[in-house]
XYZ file of C-alpha atoms in Angstrom:
567
model
C 85.401 80.064 103.751
C 85.732 81.524 100.252
C 84.428 84.682 98.611
C 81.256 84.039 96.636
C 81.871 83.179 92.960
C 85.299 81.731 93.746
C 86.066 78.028 93.516
C 87.500 76.549 96.719
C 89.886 73.641 96.996
C 88.056 70.405 97.825
C 87.537 70.108 101.582
C 89.663 66.974 101.894
C 92.519 68.515 99.908
C 92.438 71.690 101.981
C 92.432 69.673 105.209
C 95.475 67.721 104.010
C 97.373 70.906 103.149
C 96.706 72.220 106.667
C 97.502 68.917 108.337
C 100.834 68.709 106.539
C 101.747 72.313 107.443
C 101.662 73.501 103.834
C 98.988 76.037 104.698
C 99.999 77.555 108.024
C 96.973 79.761 108.655
C 98.853 82.981 107.842
C 96.853 86.166 107.349
C 98.819 88.394 104.932
C 97.636 91.497 106.738
C 99.411 90.382 109.925
C 102.831 90.174 108.257
C 103.982 93.836 108.425
C 103.606 94.017 112.221
C 105.477 90.699 112.556
C 108.235 92.077 110.302
C 108.460 95.210 112.471
C 108.914 93.139 115.619
C 111.663 91.100 113.956
C 113.533 93.726 111.945
C 112.658 97.088 113.540
C 114.707 99.938 112.113
C 116.236 97.969 109.227
C 115.395 99.453 105.835
C 112.340 97.839 104.235
C 111.639 99.991 101.159
C 113.742 102.330 99.015
C 112.201 104.536 96.342
C 114.283 107.393 94.981
C 115.529 109.261 98.035
C 112.843 107.802 100.298
C 113.882 105.107 102.765
C 111.249 103.436 104.964
C 112.148 101.081 107.800
C 110.060 98.139 108.987
C 108.644 99.984 112.004
C 107.562 102.926 109.868
C 106.073 100.630 107.207
C 103.963 98.769 109.782
C 102.781 102.050 111.334
C 101.821 103.469 107.945
C 99.868 100.301 107.092
C 98.017 100.268 110.422
C 97.024 103.936 110.047
C 95.992 103.505 106.423
C 93.904 100.422 107.233
C 92.034 102.475 109.864
C 91.703 105.282 107.338
C 90.068 103.015 104.777
C 87.563 101.906 107.416
C 86.809 105.537 108.247
C 86.366 106.245 104.516
C 83.613 103.620 104.342
C 85.501 100.629 102.963
C 84.315 97.394 104.542
C 85.619 93.797 104.727
C 84.932 92.005 101.448
C 84.856 95.169 99.327
C 86.874 94.962 96.147
C 89.280 97.832 95.427
C 91.041 98.211 92.055
C 94.648 99.123 92.836
C 96.488 100.921 90.033
C 99.715 102.506 91.228
C 103.239 102.507 89.783
C 106.328 101.292 91.661
C 105.984 103.497 94.739
C 105.924 102.625 98.463
C 102.234 103.466 98.566
C 101.468 100.379 96.484
C 102.852 98.179 99.257
C 101.187 100.244 101.978
C 97.755 100.242 100.322
C 97.835 96.539 99.445
C 98.709 95.486 102.983
C 96.315 98.003 104.536
C 93.506 96.451 102.516
C 94.646 92.968 103.539
C 94.699 94.190 107.136
C 91.126 95.497 107.169
C 89.683 92.703 105.032
C 89.083 94.418 101.680
C 90.336 92.721 98.530
C 92.592 94.616 96.121
C 92.387 93.892 92.409
C 95.875 94.485 91.014
C 95.828 96.525 87.805
C 98.686 97.464 85.512
C 99.643 101.130 85.496
C 99.320 101.042 81.687
C 95.669 100.020 81.774
C 93.190 102.539 80.412
C 89.417 102.917 80.177
C 88.554 99.585 78.556
C 90.498 97.456 81.046
C 89.678 99.524 84.141
C 85.973 99.579 83.399
C 86.082 95.810 82.871
C 87.890 95.213 86.170
C 85.596 97.522 88.129
C 82.463 96.016 86.616
C 83.531 92.383 86.966
C 84.651 92.789 90.577
C 81.886 95.271 91.497
C 84.658 97.432 92.877
C 83.725 99.938 95.536
C 87.025 101.807 95.319
C 89.710 102.651 92.794
C 93.241 103.731 93.849
C 95.026 105.812 91.197
C 98.214 107.846 90.747
C 96.508 111.122 89.796
C 98.237 112.446 86.685
C 100.976 109.964 85.873
C 103.240 110.190 82.834
C 100.802 112.545 81.185
C 97.644 110.496 81.723
C 94.885 111.755 84.047
C 93.815 108.708 86.052
C 91.595 110.823 88.297
C 89.489 111.893 85.311
C 89.242 108.244 84.252
C 88.058 107.315 87.734
C 85.336 109.968 87.592
C 84.202 108.758 84.182
C 83.950 105.127 85.270
C 82.229 106.023 88.548
C 79.583 107.847 86.502
C 78.958 104.622 84.596
C 79.133 102.128 87.479
C 77.034 102.845 90.599
C 79.106 100.375 92.666
C 82.218 102.578 92.392
C 81.863 105.186 95.143
C 85.452 106.170 95.970
C 88.466 107.174 93.897
C 91.566 107.433 96.081
C 94.247 109.592 94.460
C 97.978 109.536 95.111
C 99.656 112.853 94.371
C 102.309 111.914 91.781
C 102.760 114.347 88.879
C 99.857 116.573 89.877
C 97.975 117.887 92.914
C 94.683 116.033 93.483
C 93.595 118.494 96.176
C 91.553 120.689 93.870
C 89.711 117.677 92.463
C 88.797 116.592 95.984
C 87.307 119.911 97.052
C 84.186 119.836 94.889
C 82.109 118.344 97.669
C 80.801 115.171 96.037
C 82.975 112.920 98.205
C 83.979 110.747 95.255
C 87.655 111.708 94.940
C 89.733 111.375 98.102
C 93.468 112.219 98.302
C 95.266 109.123 99.503
C 97.146 111.275 102.001
C 93.842 111.763 103.854
C 93.283 108.013 104.185
C 94.888 108.005 107.601
C 93.456 107.457 111.051
C 94.429 106.371 114.524
C 94.984 102.600 114.431
C 92.118 100.539 115.767
C 91.613 96.859 116.586
C 90.670 95.031 113.410
C 89.607 91.406 113.088
C 92.104 89.225 111.250
C 91.126 87.737 107.906
C 90.195 84.093 107.500
C 93.365 82.588 105.957
C 91.263 80.454 103.624
C 89.527 83.503 102.166
C 90.601 85.469 99.097
C 93.247 88.078 99.908
C 93.525 89.759 96.496
C 93.116 89.261 92.766
C 95.818 88.965 90.137
C 95.083 89.284 86.412
C 95.372 86.611 83.772
C 97.833 87.217 80.940
C 97.302 86.950 77.216
C 96.799 89.436 74.395
C 93.486 88.428 72.858
C 90.909 89.229 75.544
C 90.266 91.297 78.616
C 91.912 89.833 81.717
C 90.229 87.356 83.992
C 90.483 87.675 87.759
C 92.621 85.160 89.641
C 91.671 84.845 93.320
C 94.670 84.291 95.599
C 93.997 83.322 99.198
C 96.014 84.263 102.264
C 96.941 80.607 102.775
C 98.091 79.863 99.248
C 100.044 83.065 98.695
C 101.766 82.953 102.076
C 102.859 79.416 101.224
C 104.103 80.416 97.765
C 106.220 83.311 99.001
C 107.596 81.375 101.976
C 108.566 78.380 99.856
C 110.253 80.393 97.109
C 112.090 82.624 99.584
C 113.553 79.535 101.243
C 114.501 78.064 97.874
C 116.298 81.259 96.787
C 117.938 81.649 100.201
C 116.722 85.132 101.098
C 117.852 86.813 104.306
C 118.568 90.150 105.913
C 121.419 90.786 103.508
C 119.097 90.479 100.471
C 118.491 93.615 98.443
C 115.777 92.986 95.861
C 115.275 95.322 92.918
C 111.657 95.521 91.769
C 112.530 96.371 88.162
C 109.263 95.199 86.606
C 105.866 96.524 87.765
C 105.262 95.519 91.381
C 101.743 94.274 90.586
C 103.181 91.345 88.602
C 103.037 88.043 90.441
C 106.714 87.567 89.483
C 107.679 90.747 91.348
C 105.115 90.639 94.154
C 105.728 87.112 95.389
C 108.222 84.897 93.486
C 109.749 85.617 96.048
C 109.740 89.292 95.134
C 108.520 91.993 97.485
C 106.762 89.793 100.046
C 109.478 87.144 100.163
C 112.227 89.738 100.569
C 110.453 91.646 103.338
C 109.571 88.404 105.118
C 113.272 87.560 105.277
C 114.234 91.003 106.569
C 115.738 92.170 103.283
C 115.324 95.473 101.489
C 113.111 96.125 98.455
C 114.297 98.809 96.020
C 111.515 100.118 93.781
C 112.649 101.064 90.275
C 110.521 103.540 88.281
C 110.934 101.411 85.147
C 113.108 98.515 83.930
C 115.460 100.494 81.709
C 119.125 99.639 82.035
C 120.050 103.224 82.866
C 117.771 103.353 85.907
C 118.323 99.783 87.064
C 122.114 99.732 86.680
C 122.297 102.937 88.700
C 120.139 101.437 91.453
C 122.060 98.139 91.497
C 125.285 100.090 91.988
C 123.943 102.556 94.553
C 121.907 100.119 96.689
C 124.173 97.063 96.232
C 121.294 95.014 94.843
C 121.760 91.243 95.181
C 118.659 89.887 93.388
C 116.261 91.041 90.702
C 113.802 89.541 88.210
C 113.106 90.522 84.602
C 111.516 89.192 81.423
C 113.680 88.091 78.442
C 113.050 91.304 76.486
C 114.443 93.369 79.381
C 117.377 90.987 79.854
C 118.326 91.426 76.200
C 118.224 95.235 76.559
C 120.401 95.062 79.673
C 122.952 92.983 77.796
C 122.992 95.509 74.947
C 123.511 98.360 77.429
C 126.192 96.485 79.343
C 128.513 96.704 76.332
C 129.111 100.387 77.020
C 128.047 100.822 80.659
C 130.689 101.133 83.376
C 128.179 100.645 86.224
C 129.393 98.477 89.112
C 127.093 95.430 89.108
C 129.350 93.283 91.288
C 126.784 93.049 94.111
C 124.244 91.298 91.878
C 124.261 87.593 92.742
C 121.192 86.258 90.949
C 119.138 87.408 87.961
C 115.791 85.678 87.685
C 114.355 85.574 84.162
C 110.793 84.469 83.492
C 107.498 85.587 82.019
C 108.266 84.274 78.536
C 110.453 81.690 76.824
C 114.167 82.322 77.371
C 116.237 81.228 74.414
C 119.412 79.296 75.323
C 121.640 81.694 73.365
C 120.400 84.596 75.465
C 120.597 82.566 78.675
C 124.230 81.707 77.951
C 125.196 85.398 77.927
C 123.911 86.260 81.409
C 126.749 85.058 83.621
C 129.685 86.039 81.339
C 128.347 89.518 80.609
C 126.480 90.482 83.796
C 128.612 88.544 86.268
C 125.722 86.925 88.168
C 124.020 83.561 88.285
C 120.967 82.978 86.121
C 117.818 81.492 87.618
C 115.200 80.487 85.079
C 111.645 80.908 86.344
C 108.492 79.605 84.715
C 105.265 80.560 86.352
C 101.863 82.084 86.061
C 99.606 84.296 88.121
C 97.299 81.280 88.309
C 99.813 79.438 90.466
C 102.441 76.892 89.417
C 106.067 78.010 89.691
C 109.119 76.119 88.492
C 112.681 77.330 88.976
C 116.173 76.218 88.199
C 118.143 75.724 91.407
C 121.214 77.793 92.105
C 123.351 74.648 92.248
C 121.987 73.134 89.020
C 124.447 72.188 86.293
C 124.966 74.694 83.489
C 123.099 72.696 80.846
C 119.974 72.464 83.014
C 120.050 76.190 83.781
C 120.402 77.146 80.129
C 117.990 74.654 78.595
C 115.240 74.003 81.164
C 112.874 75.984 83.325
C 113.761 74.006 86.406
C 111.616 71.959 88.783
C 108.406 72.808 90.657
C 109.073 74.789 93.819
C 106.835 72.587 95.965
C 106.812 68.842 96.498
C 103.024 69.176 96.634
C 102.847 70.487 93.044
C 101.269 67.953 90.703
C 102.517 68.347 87.130
C 101.489 66.274 84.102
C 102.187 66.502 80.372
C 99.174 65.229 78.422
C 98.168 64.688 74.820
C 95.104 66.085 73.097
C 92.899 63.459 74.774
C 94.179 64.185 78.278
C 96.379 61.097 78.490
C 99.905 61.397 79.964
C 102.679 61.315 77.358
C 105.941 59.380 77.872
C 108.794 61.146 79.652
C 110.448 63.539 77.222
C 107.351 63.757 75.036
C 105.738 67.107 74.282
C 102.157 67.873 75.260
C 100.044 70.273 77.260
C 101.167 71.149 80.767
C 98.398 70.591 83.336
C 98.817 71.150 87.049
C 97.208 71.412 90.438
C 98.606 72.138 93.873
C 98.425 74.188 97.074
C 98.888 77.585 95.395
C 97.298 76.954 91.976
C 93.758 78.244 91.576
C 90.747 75.988 91.163
C 88.745 78.522 89.166
C 88.739 82.087 87.850
C 86.449 84.616 89.522
C 82.943 84.804 88.021
C 83.924 82.797 84.922
C 81.951 79.513 85.050
C 81.961 78.909 81.298
C 85.691 79.479 80.970
C 86.352 77.382 84.078
C 84.559 74.456 82.465
C 87.143 74.533 79.672
C 90.197 75.538 81.698
C 90.022 72.781 84.339
C 89.732 69.023 84.198
C 87.056 67.228 86.163
C 89.610 66.312 88.826
C 90.823 69.908 89.260
C 93.899 70.113 87.059
C 94.454 73.509 85.479
C 95.002 73.399 81.716
C 97.790 75.908 81.267
C 97.759 76.002 77.452
C 101.555 75.609 77.464
C 103.383 73.082 75.303
C 106.051 71.453 77.426
C 107.975 68.321 78.243
C 109.630 66.851 81.352
C 113.172 65.548 81.514
C 113.853 62.248 83.310
C 115.001 64.325 86.313
C 111.651 66.122 86.430
C 112.799 69.444 84.957
C 110.342 71.349 82.832
C 111.102 72.399 79.261
C 108.567 74.881 77.896
C 108.208 74.763 74.121
C 105.580 77.488 73.636
C 101.832 77.966 73.693
C 99.402 75.434 72.236
C 97.642 78.172 70.302
C 100.907 79.801 69.203
C 101.193 77.674 66.093
C 101.103 78.084 62.344
C 99.024 75.461 60.499
C 100.749 75.345 57.121
C 99.369 72.849 54.624
C 98.025 70.765 57.513
C 101.333 70.740 59.396
C 101.304 72.327 62.849
C 104.458 74.356 63.419
C 105.235 75.704 66.898
C 106.163 79.368 66.564
C 108.580 79.071 69.503
C 110.665 76.455 67.717
C 111.158 78.637 64.634
C 111.779 81.740 66.762
C 114.455 79.926 68.770
C 116.264 78.973 65.559
C 115.987 82.463 64.075
C 117.393 84.080 67.225
C 120.643 82.132 66.794
C 121.286 83.441 63.265
C 124.118 86.012 63.161
C 122.656 89.461 62.653
C 119.316 88.691 64.350
C 118.738 90.001 67.879
C 115.057 89.063 68.241
C 112.403 87.188 66.269
C 108.651 86.594 66.410
C 106.662 84.285 64.167
C 102.948 84.614 63.355
C 100.627 83.013 60.810
C 99.390 84.932 57.766
C 96.377 83.633 55.800
C 97.078 81.871 52.509
C 94.480 80.524 50.072
C 96.560 77.478 49.097
C 98.251 76.415 52.356
C 95.763 77.860 54.815
C 98.518 79.759 56.609
C 102.078 80.748 55.863
C 104.910 81.539 58.282
C 105.611 85.257 58.696
C 108.710 86.232 60.683
C 109.204 89.661 62.232
C 112.892 90.254 62.907
C 114.964 92.789 64.791
C 118.384 92.984 63.163
C 121.752 94.223 64.239
C 124.075 96.070 61.821
C 123.702 93.342 59.199
C 120.221 92.104 58.268
C 120.336 88.721 56.517
C 117.827 88.416 53.656
C 115.190 85.686 53.704
C 117.170 83.404 51.395
C 120.142 83.466 53.762
C 117.882 82.846 56.742
C 116.334 79.806 55.082
C 119.680 78.382 54.066
C 121.093 78.866 57.557
C 118.107 77.206 59.240
C 118.161 74.292 56.832
C 121.872 73.741 57.510
C 121.003 73.532 61.202
C 118.462 70.805 60.569
C 115.156 72.675 60.604
C 112.608 70.926 58.377
C 111.811 72.704 55.126
C 108.094 73.077 55.939
C 109.053 75.030 59.074
C 111.072 77.688 57.248
C 109.665 81.243 57.175
C 107.761 82.072 54.011
C 108.165 85.816 54.509
C 110.270 88.027 56.746
C 110.195 91.660 57.739
C 112.703 93.714 59.706
C 111.338 96.129 62.280
C 112.942 98.490 64.779
C 111.378 96.717 67.727
C 108.768 94.093 68.558
C 105.525 95.313 70.143
C 105.056 94.266 73.758
C 102.044 93.698 75.937
C 101.870 95.506 79.310
C 103.293 92.302 80.812
C 106.415 92.621 78.689
C 105.580 89.759 76.348
C 105.674 90.007 72.557
C 102.234 91.069 71.349
C 101.402 88.449 68.744
C 97.932 89.942 68.176
C 99.458 93.192 66.932
C 102.003 91.321 64.794
C 99.360 89.091 63.200
C 97.341 92.146 62.207
C 100.452 93.784 60.763
C 101.376 90.654 58.814
C 97.921 90.567 57.251
C 97.886 94.294 56.418
C 101.158 95.831 55.149
C 99.652 99.343 55.340
C 99.497 99.277 59.135
C 102.124 101.325 60.972
C 105.130 99.449 62.344
C 106.006 102.270 64.715
C 104.776 100.432 67.789
C 104.760 102.289 71.059
C 106.853 100.453 73.667
C 104.713 99.020 76.491
C 106.963 99.729 79.444
C 110.111 98.730 77.556
C 111.192 98.869 73.975
C 112.334 95.863 72.016
C 116.017 95.477 71.150
C 116.941 98.556 69.100
C 117.939 98.349 65.507
C 117.781 100.430 62.363
C 114.110 100.642 61.285
C 113.174 98.707 58.191
C 109.840 97.510 56.862
C 111.247 95.841 53.764
C 109.485 92.557 53.040
C 111.339 89.774 51.336
């Protein structure tokens, strides 16, 4: 079975996955009660001063699942879930799994444009919000969207910064405090493991997100496999530093993998070093996962922080390209092992292994986590390139989607006829099968007919003394078509463009790949997923009058003295 408008795996492929035990028929909604039987009064979740054990978590989920049924939510209904890193996110997600509804994970930073899009595309019946959170009134947004979309009939509000009670007393039945979504547990039919359990969002900065259907079978397999690879157990304490709705944090192995192994999940309010270092010390955190921008900030903070981070065994870094010079600083400065992670909400995960040699950990993104993953590097015509050659990464496997939700035209471009997903990533494979990600196919500058990968130039710039971060974008040029524009975050000393060019040439970078212009900024703008926002930078490069005072999206870029001097 599969939700309408979702693309299933071919019947023969699905049968093989089940026959080989890859898909074990696990219903995600059944997991919390199994965890309670196995781990009982052990601590499952920590958030601030709140500590919730496995028994209490399972009870809360059972009662909330019954409460959603009483509130009129039915199996198959889509519910947009937009909560910050609080225990209620876990409770609501699993309660919806338990009673057969399908959450659509939304970022807490999403606003009207994205939320309306998600509600309309999914025909959401419900929307779960944090009331007034960090100054933004999500309840008012829910009312506005419900007035526009007849399908949206319930806005469930978690009391965070404000009291939703008054909003719920106006008698229209639209706004319901989440605290009232509670009822005596009742027998509920288990979900079909082959059906969609929830939706993740596609990344990118140039369009509204697409919906990625994840089934019970495929996600249970992903989390189980990665948890075994990382070696999680009851002594694991996982810090959810990034937003919990990220695939990286939710299941790589993240929240689900940690809880499945009997470990403890600590929910951080944000990924700042101040908050996270304090939590690592207090809770004796052993594992966490961040993006490179956050890792760089942690390293900057570590220079003057006296926090005890000795419990931290492994730092996973993924979500964007990790430059070797940054990777090399992790173990000496933070005292833990680095695990590189490359992955996508669409499926494929590769990881360096904890016993890999140092060169492989610093310079590759590891190997696929499953022997059933099929990974190819192909040229522009879809033909495999020789080992070590660079091309587009395409993949298929037991936890990689076969199609986006309600996106037939995009699916026709994003998948090959035999079901391989075209990732859009430029990559190569080492003879040992390790992945090396070079950048995005579209993240190039076409200068005088030469295609220059932005990631290659950025990697070189980041190694120049005085540069702490770099991002390269194209800027239109009437003679060359495009020129190379480099945005730089400097330390105390900010090398001028001439010095940058000379340094890069000495290191062997071809002359046509050298930046044509450079600009120092206080920080690089980030998307809600913590990636550098190239769309914003391209607009700024084309229009020098635009403000460079970018608002941080969850985290700020590496700090430096502001400068908008162009050279």
